[in-house]
Amino acid sequence: MDRRRFLAAVGSLALAGTARADEQTYRRFHAALARDPALAVYADTVGSQAGAAVVSGRLPRDLEGSFYRNGPGRFELGGERYHHWFDGDGFAQRWTIAGGRVTHQGRFVETRRYLDESAAGQFLYPAFGTWVARRGFRDNDTLNAANTNLLPFNGRVYALWEGGSATEMDPETLATVGVKTWREDLRAMPFSAHPKVDPQGGMWNFGALPGSGGIALYQIGADGQVLRTALIKVPQQAMVHDFVVSSKHLIFMIPPYDLLPGKDKSFAERHAWAERPMRIVVVAKDSLTVRKVFELPPRMVFHFGNAWEDGDCTRFDVVLHEGDVLAELGSLMAGERRAAQSRSEAVQVCLDYGSGQAHVSRLFGDSEFPRVAPQVVGGRHRKLVLLGGAGRLSSVNLVDTDSGKVDGYRFDEGWQVEEHVLVPRRNARSETDAYLVGVAQDLRRGVGVMTVFDAAHVSAGPLALARLPYRTPHCFHGNFLTA
């Protein structure tokens, strides 16, 4: 594992420059918020949260546990505002279902960045989409926002980010325990926010560092010990956010961005869209080497569903976007909804090793946040969870990947839906022998709501809604831990 080369690439960005988290973005957002209260989803959060939800409908008696969620919470400090949604400090949340009641708590992940900038009263370090250089930094973990996922694993809970270490959190209180070093020679290495937990225990993950031409691979056992690591070469690599695993392969899609040099530019600003094919890099699990590289037309990708082996091909589900979506998402911080211009679709890709061709079939239209049942990860699945909607996500859907049939529910105009996950019933006999649990924002009332569906009858609407008396920061990802 070439840790030194990874960290040297990050260190090259630590040159002093001008601060560009600015008052103008702050003013533009708050002016837009006064006109459109629904933009409160992207508003700044201060302090911790704790409260009990009021439950309407029927909360299933056999659904108990903790729904861990994570997303950016702090966007403003010292009268300045970040330029990109991905920049905010991580705000970990835990929705607890127990004894027929639902309670909620949320608190910031106390990373080095969060503590340093809180003490200074201003932003100090570069963020994903905002260049700030008031103070130099040592390595990835000085910049770690810990704002993308919250993963329960091996009796612990980890706040995950794109380019640095996992951060351990207390499972009960969400207090920050500290940076997780899986092995000493992996200290401060990138550890992505999308590990794949094997149904039999253990997990696979990767760490990408654009500019190095490499992706680090990790196999971690059910006891939290590192089993194997490797470094594969992937040239012309910019942002790689997620991957997917089958029984035999790890699969990465490389969006066609060029990573430009540039002093005083954020990581996002250095991305230049290129009209060249998107590559699909297939890594063999047994050797941790690249088996095959396929090509598709240029698209952007954030999230995958699942992958499985089907004879001489590997199939997987993924949501593909047209064009430079990174730039469009940045506009939200100024109160603009340009993201509605994006076009996306959920597809199934068949990688045919014999012909060397990748074949694509459409599953669903505008969508994001695909998920499958945890017990089928890496194996054959037939149900794919998708949120639907162009711009503002407003529907929850369970798609049959064989027939294309959709069992879905659309919320009213005044709602914005977050990621939903399948929670299997005990001794589940199928993928739909489960509950579909998620969070939605009631924009008209300005509050966060936990939603519970019967996965076999999503179109019938929620079984229960657990409504808080306050707004919760919009989260990206999370996982349910059954009690």
Short mmCIF file of C-alpha atoms in Angstrom, two decimals:
data_model
loop_
_atom_site.label_atom_id
_atom_site.label_comp_id
_atom_site.label_asym_id
_atom_site.label_seq_id
_atom_site.Cartn_x
_atom_site.Cartn_y
_atom_site.Cartn_z
CA MET A 1 0.00 0.00 0.00
CA ASP A 2 1.65 3.24 -1.21
CA ARG A 3 0.41 5.45 1.62
CA ARG A 4 3.22 7.97 1.19
CA ARG A 5 2.26 8.73 -2.41
CA PHE A 6 -1.41 9.25 -1.47
CA LEU A 7 -0.60 11.64 1.35
CA ALA A 8 1.97 13.54 -0.69
CA ALA A 9 -0.70 14.29 -3.30
CA VAL A 10 -2.98 15.72 -0.63
CA GLY A 11 -0.16 17.70 0.93
CA SER A 12 0.49 19.43 -2.37
CA LEU A 13 -2.84 21.24 -1.93
CA ALA A 14 -1.86 22.80 1.38
CA LEU A 15 -0.38 26.00 -0.06
CA ALA A 16 -1.73 29.23 1.34
CA GLY A 17 -4.28 31.13 -0.71
CA THR A 18 -7.27 33.42 -0.40
CA ALA A 19 -10.40 32.59 1.55
CA ARG A 20 -13.48 32.34 -0.66
CA ALA A 21 -16.27 31.17 1.62
CA ASP A 22 -18.01 34.50 1.30
CA GLU A 23 -20.63 36.90 2.57
CA GLN A 24 -22.20 37.24 -0.88
CA THR A 25 -23.24 33.57 -0.95
CA TYR A 26 -24.55 34.00 2.60
CA ARG A 27 -26.69 37.01 1.59
CA ARG A 28 -27.97 35.39 -1.62
CA PHE A 29 -29.08 32.26 0.22
CA HIS A 30 -30.89 34.10 2.98
CA ALA A 31 -32.65 36.37 0.48
CA ALA A 32 -33.78 33.28 -1.44
CA LEU A 33 -34.84 31.56 1.81
CA ALA A 34 -37.11 34.51 2.63
CA ARG A 35 -38.88 33.96 -0.71
CA ASP A 36 -38.89 30.15 -0.59
CA PRO A 37 -39.10 28.64 2.92
CA ALA A 38 -38.56 25.16 1.43
CA LEU A 39 -34.88 26.07 1.08
CA ALA A 40 -34.63 25.57 4.86
CA VAL A 41 -33.56 22.01 3.93
CA TYR A 42 -30.17 23.56 3.08
CA ALA A 43 -30.06 26.02 5.96
CA ASP A 44 -27.39 26.11 8.62
CA THR A 45 -27.73 24.07 11.81
CA VAL A 46 -26.42 25.22 15.19
CA GLY A 47 -26.04 22.97 18.24
CA SER A 48 -27.40 19.53 19.02
CA GLN A 49 -30.94 18.18 18.74
CA ALA A 50 -33.04 15.84 20.88
CA GLY A 51 -36.74 15.19 20.94
CA ALA A 52 -39.64 12.76 20.84
CA ALA A 53 -41.69 12.25 17.69
CA VAL A 54 -45.47 12.19 17.50
CA VAL A 55 -46.47 9.00 15.71
CA SER A 56 -49.47 8.87 13.40
CA GLY A 57 -50.66 5.61 11.87
CA ARG A 58 -49.49 2.20 13.10
CA LEU A 59 -45.90 1.60 14.15
CA PRO A 60 -45.19 -2.14 13.66
CA ARG A 61 -44.53 -3.97 16.90
CA ASP A 62 -41.71 -6.03 15.39
CA LEU A 63 -39.79 -2.97 14.17
CA GLU A 64 -37.33 -1.85 16.82
CA GLY A 65 -33.82 -0.50 16.55
CA SER A 66 -31.74 2.52 15.59
CA PHE A 67 -31.83 4.29 12.25
CA TYR A 68 -28.45 6.01 11.96
CA ARG A 69 -28.21 8.91 9.48
CA ASN A 70 -25.54 11.43 8.48
CA GLY A 71 -25.29 14.51 6.32
CA PRO A 72 -23.86 18.04 6.24
CA GLY A 73 -25.16 20.37 8.96
CA ARG A 74 -22.97 23.45 9.29
CA PHE A 75 -22.71 25.61 6.17
CA GLU A 76 -22.11 29.02 7.78
CA LEU A 77 -19.58 30.46 10.17
CA GLY A 78 -18.39 34.00 10.86
CA GLY A 79 -20.90 35.49 8.41
CA GLU A 80 -19.63 33.34 5.53
CA ARG A 81 -21.32 30.46 3.72
CA TYR A 82 -19.91 27.46 1.88
CA HIS A 83 -20.36 27.24 -1.89
CA HIS A 84 -21.30 23.55 -2.15
CA TRP A 85 -23.78 21.22 -0.45
CA PHE A 86 -21.04 18.62 0.09
CA ASP A 87 -18.94 21.02 2.22
CA GLY A 88 -20.90 21.12 5.48
CA ASP A 89 -19.69 19.55 8.71
CA GLY A 90 -21.18 16.14 9.45
CA PHE A 91 -24.31 16.06 11.61
CA ALA A 92 -24.95 12.52 12.89
CA GLN A 93 -28.51 11.49 13.70
CA ARG A 94 -30.11 8.54 15.46
CA TRP A 95 -33.80 7.76 15.19
CA THR A 96 -34.64 5.20 17.91
CA ILE A 97 -37.72 2.97 17.72
CA ALA A 98 -38.47 1.25 21.03
CA GLY A 99 -41.59 0.37 22.99
CA GLY A 100 -43.91 1.89 20.41
CA ARG A 101 -42.16 5.29 20.63
CA VAL A 102 -39.77 7.14 18.33
CA THR A 103 -37.10 9.47 19.65
CA HIS A 104 -34.45 11.45 17.81
CA GLN A 105 -31.05 12.87 18.61
CA GLY A 106 -28.51 14.66 16.48
CA ARG A 107 -25.09 16.17 17.08
CA PHE A 108 -22.10 17.30 15.09
CA VAL A 109 -19.21 14.97 14.47
CA GLU A 110 -16.35 16.65 16.34
CA THR A 111 -13.65 16.26 13.72
CA ARG A 112 -10.38 18.17 13.86
CA ARG A 113 -11.81 20.57 11.26
CA TYR A 114 -15.00 21.16 13.23
CA LEU A 115 -13.17 21.80 16.51
CA ASP A 116 -10.49 24.05 14.98
CA GLU A 117 -12.98 26.17 13.05
CA SER A 118 -15.41 26.39 15.97
CA ALA A 119 -12.62 27.71 18.17
CA ALA A 120 -11.50 30.20 15.49
CA GLY A 121 -15.05 31.37 14.69
CA GLN A 122 -14.37 31.12 10.96
CA PHE A 123 -13.65 28.57 8.24
CA LEU A 124 -9.95 27.69 8.05
CA TYR A 125 -9.46 24.78 5.66
CA PRO A 126 -10.32 23.87 2.06
CA ALA A 127 -13.65 22.09 1.58
CA PHE A 128 -14.93 20.02 -1.32
CA GLY A 129 -16.43 22.93 -3.23
CA THR A 130 -15.06 25.99 -1.41
CA TRP A 131 -11.45 27.12 -1.36
CA VAL A 132 -10.39 28.37 2.06
CA ALA A 133 -6.75 28.52 3.10
CA ARG A 134 -6.44 30.50 6.29
CA ARG A 135 -4.47 27.70 7.95
CA GLY A 136 -2.23 24.95 6.61
CA PHE A 137 -3.09 21.30 7.22
CA ARG A 138 -1.19 18.09 7.81
CA ASP A 139 -3.15 15.37 5.99
CA ASN A 140 -6.59 14.22 4.82
CA ASP A 141 -7.98 13.99 8.33
CA THR A 142 -7.44 17.67 9.06
CA LEU A 143 -9.98 18.30 6.25
CA ASN A 144 -12.29 15.41 7.14
CA ALA A 145 -15.93 16.56 7.20
CA ALA A 146 -17.31 13.14 8.26
CA ASN A 147 -20.60 14.13 6.60
CA THR A 148 -21.75 11.37 4.25
CA ASN A 149 -22.75 8.11 5.94
CA LEU A 150 -23.22 6.56 9.39
CA LEU A 151 -22.31 2.87 9.50
CA PRO A 152 -22.94 0.42 12.36
CA PHE A 153 -20.30 -2.33 12.14
CA ASN A 154 -18.88 -4.82 14.62
CA GLY A 155 -20.63 -3.21 17.59
CA ARG A 156 -19.41 0.27 16.70
CA VAL A 157 -20.68 3.19 14.62
CA TYR A 158 -18.59 5.13 12.10
CA ALA A 159 -19.15 8.51 10.46
CA LEU A 160 -17.76 8.27 6.94
CA TRP A 161 -16.50 10.77 4.39
CA GLU A 162 -15.01 10.64 0.92
CA GLY A 163 -11.32 11.22 1.36
CA GLY A 164 -10.19 10.47 4.90
CA SER A 165 -10.48 8.10 7.81
CA ALA A 166 -13.66 6.80 9.39
CA THR A 167 -14.60 8.61 12.61
CA GLU A 168 -15.91 6.44 15.44
CA MET A 169 -19.06 7.61 17.26
CA ASP A 170 -20.64 6.35 20.46
CA PRO A 171 -23.63 4.20 19.32
CA GLU A 172 -25.86 5.48 22.14
CA THR A 173 -24.96 9.15 22.61
CA LEU A 174 -23.37 9.94 19.21
CA ALA A 175 -20.42 11.47 21.05
CA THR A 176 -17.29 11.49 18.91
CA VAL A 177 -14.80 8.82 19.99
CA GLY A 178 -12.08 9.69 17.48
CA VAL A 179 -10.42 8.83 14.19
CA LYS A 180 -10.42 5.13 13.34
CA THR A 181 -7.12 3.70 12.12
CA TRP A 182 -7.76 0.22 10.75
CA ARG A 183 -4.04 -0.53 10.62
CA GLU A 184 -1.08 1.70 11.41
CA ASP A 185 0.23 1.88 7.83
CA LEU A 186 -3.27 2.96 6.72
CA ARG A 187 -3.40 6.02 8.97
CA ALA A 188 -5.14 8.99 7.25
CA MET A 189 -5.72 6.99 4.06
CA PRO A 190 -8.95 7.68 2.14
CA PHE A 191 -11.77 5.36 3.23
CA SER A 192 -14.91 5.90 1.17
CA ALA A 193 -18.38 6.56 2.57
CA HIS A 194 -19.84 3.54 0.76
CA PRO A 195 -18.39 0.31 2.16
CA LYS A 196 -20.25 -2.87 1.25
CA VAL A 197 -21.02 -5.07 4.24
CA ASP A 198 -21.07 -8.77 3.37
CA PRO A 199 -24.20 -10.60 4.62
CA GLN A 200 -21.86 -13.22 6.13
CA GLY A 201 -19.83 -10.54 7.94
CA GLY A 202 -16.91 -8.33 7.02
CA MET A 203 -16.85 -5.55 4.49
CA TRP A 204 -15.17 -4.28 1.36
CA ASN A 205 -14.22 -0.66 0.80
CA PHE A 206 -11.93 1.55 -1.26
CA GLY A 207 -10.13 4.85 -1.04
CA ALA A 208 -9.71 7.06 -4.09
CA LEU A 209 -7.35 10.00 -4.27
CA PRO A 210 -7.59 11.89 -7.56
CA GLY A 211 -4.26 12.93 -8.98
CA SER A 212 -2.48 9.80 -7.77
CA GLY A 213 -3.78 7.51 -10.52
CA GLY A 214 -4.63 4.87 -7.94
CA ILE A 215 -7.48 3.40 -5.93
CA ALA A 216 -6.80 1.62 -2.65
CA LEU A 217 -8.79 -1.53 -1.88
CA TYR A 218 -9.62 -2.86 1.58
CA GLN A 219 -11.07 -6.14 2.79
CA ILE A 220 -11.97 -6.02 6.49
CA GLY A 221 -13.12 -9.01 8.53
CA ALA A 222 -16.21 -9.22 10.71
CA ASP A 223 -13.97 -8.59 13.74
CA GLY A 224 -12.73 -5.29 12.28
CA GLN A 225 -9.27 -6.62 11.36
CA VAL A 226 -7.80 -5.79 7.96
CA LEU A 227 -7.57 -8.96 5.87
CA ARG A 228 -6.16 -7.62 2.60
CA THR A 229 -5.23 -4.36 0.91
CA ALA A 230 -4.15 -3.53 -2.62
CA LEU A 231 -3.55 -0.58 -4.92
CA ILE A 232 -4.87 -0.65 -8.47
CA LYS A 233 -3.91 1.81 -11.19
CA VAL A 234 -6.76 3.92 -12.59
CA PRO A 235 -5.38 6.80 -14.70
CA GLN A 236 -7.37 9.98 -15.45
CA GLN A 237 -9.29 9.55 -12.23
CA ALA A 238 -11.19 12.39 -10.63
CA MET A 239 -14.14 11.88 -8.26
CA VAL A 240 -15.05 8.23 -7.53
CA HIS A 241 -17.84 8.20 -4.93
CA ASP A 242 -19.21 4.66 -4.76
CA PHE A 243 -18.66 1.13 -6.06
CA VAL A 244 -20.50 -2.19 -6.10
CA VAL A 245 -19.57 -5.78 -5.25
CA SER A 246 -20.69 -9.15 -6.57
CA SER A 247 -19.61 -12.59 -5.37
CA LYS A 248 -16.51 -12.40 -7.58
CA HIS A 249 -15.85 -8.75 -8.44
CA LEU A 250 -15.48 -5.14 -7.28
CA ILE A 251 -16.81 -2.71 -9.89
CA PHE A 252 -15.97 0.98 -10.27
CA MET A 253 -17.32 3.52 -12.77
CA ILE A 254 -14.96 6.39 -13.64
CA PRO A 255 -16.84 9.54 -14.74
CA PRO A 256 -15.11 11.46 -17.57
CA TYR A 257 -13.72 14.39 -15.62
CA ASP A 258 -10.28 15.90 -16.04
CA LEU A 259 -8.73 17.05 -12.78
CA LEU A 260 -7.16 20.40 -13.59
CA PRO A 261 -4.26 21.97 -11.73
CA GLY A 262 -5.15 25.21 -10.03
CA LYS A 263 -3.98 27.22 -7.09
CA ASP A 264 -6.78 28.77 -5.03
CA LYS A 265 -9.37 26.38 -6.44
CA SER A 266 -11.46 23.86 -4.56
CA PHE A 267 -11.51 20.18 -5.44
CA ALA A 268 -14.90 20.55 -7.15
CA GLU A 269 -13.74 23.59 -9.15
CA ARG A 270 -10.82 21.59 -10.53
CA HIS A 271 -13.20 19.10 -12.17
CA ALA A 272 -13.60 19.72 -15.93
CA TRP A 273 -16.17 17.64 -17.78
CA ALA A 274 -14.71 15.81 -20.80
CA GLU A 275 -16.70 14.25 -23.64
CA ARG A 276 -14.94 10.89 -23.52
CA PRO A 277 -16.28 7.46 -22.54
CA MET A 278 -17.02 6.57 -18.96
CA ARG A 279 -14.91 3.59 -17.90
CA ILE A 280 -16.08 0.58 -15.92
CA VAL A 281 -13.19 -1.01 -14.05
CA VAL A 282 -13.75 -4.60 -12.93
CA VAL A 283 -11.49 -5.96 -10.18
CA ALA A 284 -11.29 -9.68 -9.39
CA LYS A 285 -11.83 -10.34 -5.69
CA ASP A 286 -9.50 -13.34 -5.56
CA SER A 287 -6.43 -11.47 -6.86
CA LEU A 288 -7.39 -7.79 -6.27
CA THR A 289 -6.19 -6.98 -9.78
CA VAL A 290 -8.02 -5.39 -12.71
CA ARG A 291 -9.72 -8.07 -14.79
CA LYS A 292 -11.37 -5.93 -17.48
CA VAL A 293 -12.18 -2.35 -18.43
CA PHE A 294 -15.43 -1.59 -20.28
CA GLU A 295 -16.68 1.69 -21.76
CA LEU A 296 -20.02 3.51 -21.92
CA PRO A 297 -20.99 6.96 -23.23
CA PRO A 298 -20.02 9.87 -20.94
CA ARG A 299 -22.22 10.04 -17.83
CA MET A 300 -21.87 11.04 -14.19
CA VAL A 301 -22.49 8.51 -11.45
CA PHE A 302 -22.87 8.76 -7.68
CA HIS A 303 -24.62 5.62 -6.42
CA PHE A 304 -25.02 1.93 -7.22
CA GLY A 305 -27.63 -0.62 -6.20
CA ASN A 306 -26.17 -4.13 -6.23
CA ALA A 307 -24.24 -6.56 -8.45
CA TRP A 308 -24.41 -10.29 -9.13
CA GLU A 309 -22.90 -12.88 -11.44
CA ASP A 310 -25.12 -14.11 -14.28
CA GLY A 311 -23.28 -16.78 -16.25
CA ASP A 312 -20.59 -15.13 -18.38
CA CYS A 313 -21.60 -11.63 -17.41
CA THR A 314 -21.82 -9.48 -14.30
CA ARG A 315 -24.97 -7.40 -13.85
CA PHE A 316 -25.41 -4.35 -11.65
CA ASP A 317 -27.82 -1.48 -11.01
CA VAL A 318 -26.72 2.15 -11.06
CA VAL A 319 -28.17 5.66 -11.43
CA LEU A 320 -26.59 7.59 -14.32
CA HIS A 321 -26.74 11.38 -14.75
CA GLU A 322 -26.27 13.47 -17.86
CA GLY A 323 -23.59 16.15 -17.72
CA ASP A 324 -21.70 17.93 -14.97
CA VAL A 325 -23.98 17.39 -11.98
CA LEU A 326 -21.31 18.48 -9.49
CA ALA A 327 -21.58 22.09 -10.61
CA GLU A 328 -25.39 22.04 -10.52
CA LEU A 329 -25.48 20.76 -6.92
CA GLY A 330 -23.26 23.64 -5.85
CA SER A 331 -25.93 26.17 -6.77
CA LEU A 332 -28.13 25.07 -3.88
CA MET A 333 -25.91 26.87 -1.38
CA ALA A 334 -26.82 30.19 -3.01
CA GLY A 335 -30.52 29.33 -2.96
CA GLU A 336 -30.73 28.34 -6.64
CA ARG A 337 -32.38 25.13 -7.81
CA ARG A 338 -30.45 24.54 -11.01
CA ALA A 339 -30.20 20.87 -10.00
CA ALA A 340 -33.71 20.45 -11.44
CA GLN A 341 -32.14 20.71 -14.91
CA SER A 342 -30.35 17.39 -14.44
CA ARG A 343 -31.58 14.26 -16.15
CA SER A 344 -31.01 10.87 -14.62
CA GLU A 345 -32.15 7.30 -14.97
CA ALA A 346 -31.69 4.06 -13.10
CA VAL A 347 -30.32 1.33 -15.34
CA GLN A 348 -29.12 -2.25 -15.23
CA VAL A 349 -25.71 -2.85 -16.82
CA CYS A 350 -24.62 -6.22 -18.17
CA LEU A 351 -20.85 -6.64 -18.49
CA ASP A 352 -20.33 -9.28 -21.20
CA TYR A 353 -16.80 -10.63 -20.77
CA GLY A 354 -16.95 -12.61 -24.00
CA SER A 355 -17.69 -9.65 -26.28
CA GLY A 356 -16.03 -7.00 -24.11
CA GLN A 357 -19.21 -4.91 -24.36
CA ALA A 358 -21.34 -3.29 -21.67
CA HIS A 359 -25.07 -3.40 -22.37
CA VAL A 360 -27.51 -1.03 -20.66
CA SER A 361 -31.24 -1.46 -20.02
CA ARG A 362 -33.46 1.16 -18.41
CA LEU A 363 -35.18 0.45 -15.08
CA PHE A 364 -36.61 3.81 -13.97
CA GLY A 365 -36.56 7.51 -14.84
CA ASP A 366 -35.30 10.48 -12.80
CA SER A 367 -34.09 8.98 -9.53
CA GLU A 368 -31.35 8.58 -6.94
CA PHE A 369 -30.29 6.75 -3.76
CA PRO A 370 -30.67 3.11 -4.88
CA ARG A 371 -30.64 0.51 -2.10
CA VAL A 372 -31.23 -3.25 -1.83
CA ALA A 373 -32.06 -5.55 1.08
CA PRO A 374 -28.94 -6.12 3.23
CA GLN A 375 -29.17 -9.92 3.00
CA VAL A 376 -28.75 -9.92 -0.82
CA VAL A 377 -25.69 -7.66 -1.13
CA GLY A 378 -23.29 -9.26 -3.61
CA GLY A 379 -25.86 -11.87 -4.70
CA ARG A 380 -28.94 -12.11 -6.89
CA HIS A 381 -31.58 -9.54 -6.04
CA ARG A 382 -34.93 -8.66 -7.59
CA LYS A 383 -36.00 -5.52 -5.74
CA LEU A 384 -34.36 -2.10 -5.94
CA VAL A 385 -35.34 0.89 -3.78
CA LEU A 386 -35.23 4.24 -5.60
CA LEU A 387 -36.28 7.77 -4.77
CA GLY A 388 -37.95 9.44 -7.72
CA GLY A 389 -38.26 13.01 -8.94
CA ALA A 390 -36.45 15.59 -11.03
CA GLY A 391 -34.70 18.17 -8.87
CA ARG A 392 -36.66 17.63 -5.66
CA LEU A 393 -37.01 13.94 -4.77
CA SER A 394 -40.63 13.28 -3.86
CA SER A 395 -41.45 9.57 -4.29
CA VAL A 396 -40.38 6.24 -2.77
CA ASN A 397 -40.31 3.29 -5.15
CA LEU A 398 -39.59 -0.42 -5.07
CA VAL A 399 -38.68 -1.59 -8.57
CA ASP A 400 -38.83 -5.21 -9.70
CA THR A 401 -35.60 -5.58 -11.69
CA ASP A 402 -36.97 -8.56 -13.66
CA SER A 403 -40.38 -7.25 -14.74
CA GLY A 404 -39.83 -3.50 -14.40
CA LYS A 405 -42.99 -3.22 -12.29
CA VAL A 406 -42.92 -0.32 -9.82
CA ASP A 407 -44.59 -0.26 -6.42
CA GLY A 408 -44.33 3.39 -5.44
CA TYR A 409 -45.73 6.19 -3.33
CA ARG A 410 -45.54 9.91 -4.14
CA PHE A 411 -45.66 12.45 -1.33
CA ASP A 412 -47.50 15.74 -1.65
CA GLU A 413 -45.89 18.78 -3.25
CA GLY A 414 -44.71 20.12 0.10
CA TRP A 415 -42.41 17.19 0.88
CA GLN A 416 -38.80 16.30 0.10
CA VAL A 417 -37.74 12.68 0.54
CA GLU A 418 -34.41 11.37 1.80
CA GLU A 419 -32.85 7.93 1.31
CA HIS A 420 -34.99 4.92 2.35
CA VAL A 421 -33.65 1.50 3.38
CA LEU A 422 -35.11 -2.00 3.57
CA VAL A 423 -35.27 -3.46 7.09
CA PRO A 424 -35.94 -7.22 6.93
CA ARG A 425 -38.38 -8.76 9.37
CA ARG A 426 -36.91 -11.48 11.56
CA ASN A 427 -36.47 -14.69 9.53
CA ALA A 428 -37.47 -12.81 6.37
CA ARG A 429 -38.47 -15.13 3.52
CA SER A 430 -38.16 -12.57 0.70
CA GLU A 431 -36.83 -9.11 -0.07
CA THR A 432 -40.29 -7.61 0.49
CA ASP A 433 -40.77 -9.40 3.82
CA ALA A 434 -39.50 -6.17 5.29
CA TYR A 435 -40.21 -2.59 6.22
CA LEU A 436 -39.08 0.35 4.14
CA VAL A 437 -37.82 3.04 6.52
CA GLY A 438 -36.63 6.52 5.69
CA VAL A 439 -36.85 10.22 6.46
CA ALA A 440 -38.76 12.97 4.69
CA GLN A 441 -38.88 16.70 5.21
CA ASP A 442 -42.32 18.26 5.61
CA LEU A 443 -41.39 21.56 3.98
CA ARG A 444 -44.62 23.38 4.82
CA ARG A 445 -44.33 22.71 8.54
CA GLY A 446 -40.54 22.81 8.56
CA VAL A 447 -40.07 19.51 10.41
CA GLY A 448 -38.33 16.17 9.94
CA VAL A 449 -40.45 13.00 9.71
CA MET A 450 -39.47 9.34 9.88
CA THR A 451 -41.52 7.20 7.47
CA VAL A 452 -42.33 3.49 7.72
CA PHE A 453 -43.80 1.50 4.80
CA ASP A 454 -44.68 -2.15 4.36
CA ALA A 455 -42.19 -3.15 1.65
CA ALA A 456 -44.79 -5.47 0.10
CA HIS A 457 -47.33 -2.63 -0.30
CA VAL A 458 -45.47 0.64 -0.78
CA SER A 459 -48.22 2.18 -2.92
CA ALA A 460 -50.63 1.86 0.03
CA GLY A 461 -48.72 4.67 1.72
CA PRO A 462 -46.86 4.87 5.01
CA LEU A 463 -47.85 2.59 7.87
CA ALA A 464 -46.58 5.26 10.23
CA LEU A 465 -45.18 8.78 10.23
CA ALA A 466 -43.09 9.89 13.22
CA ARG A 467 -43.11 13.68 13.19
CA LEU A 468 -40.59 15.76 15.16
CA PRO A 469 -41.32 19.28 16.43
CA TYR A 470 -38.25 20.64 14.57
CA ARG A 471 -36.37 20.53 11.28
CA THR A 472 -33.60 17.96 10.92
CA PRO A 473 -30.61 18.58 8.64
CA HIS A 474 -31.01 16.81 5.31
CA CYS A 475 -28.97 13.60 5.39
CA PHE A 476 -27.24 11.72 2.58
CA HIS A 477 -26.96 8.14 3.85
CA GLY A 478 -27.54 5.86 6.79
CA ASN A 479 -28.26 2.35 7.98
CA PHE A 480 -30.73 0.61 10.26
CA LEU A 481 -29.48 -1.49 13.17
CA THR A 482 -32.19 -3.85 14.42
CA ALA A 483 -32.46 -4.15 18.19
#
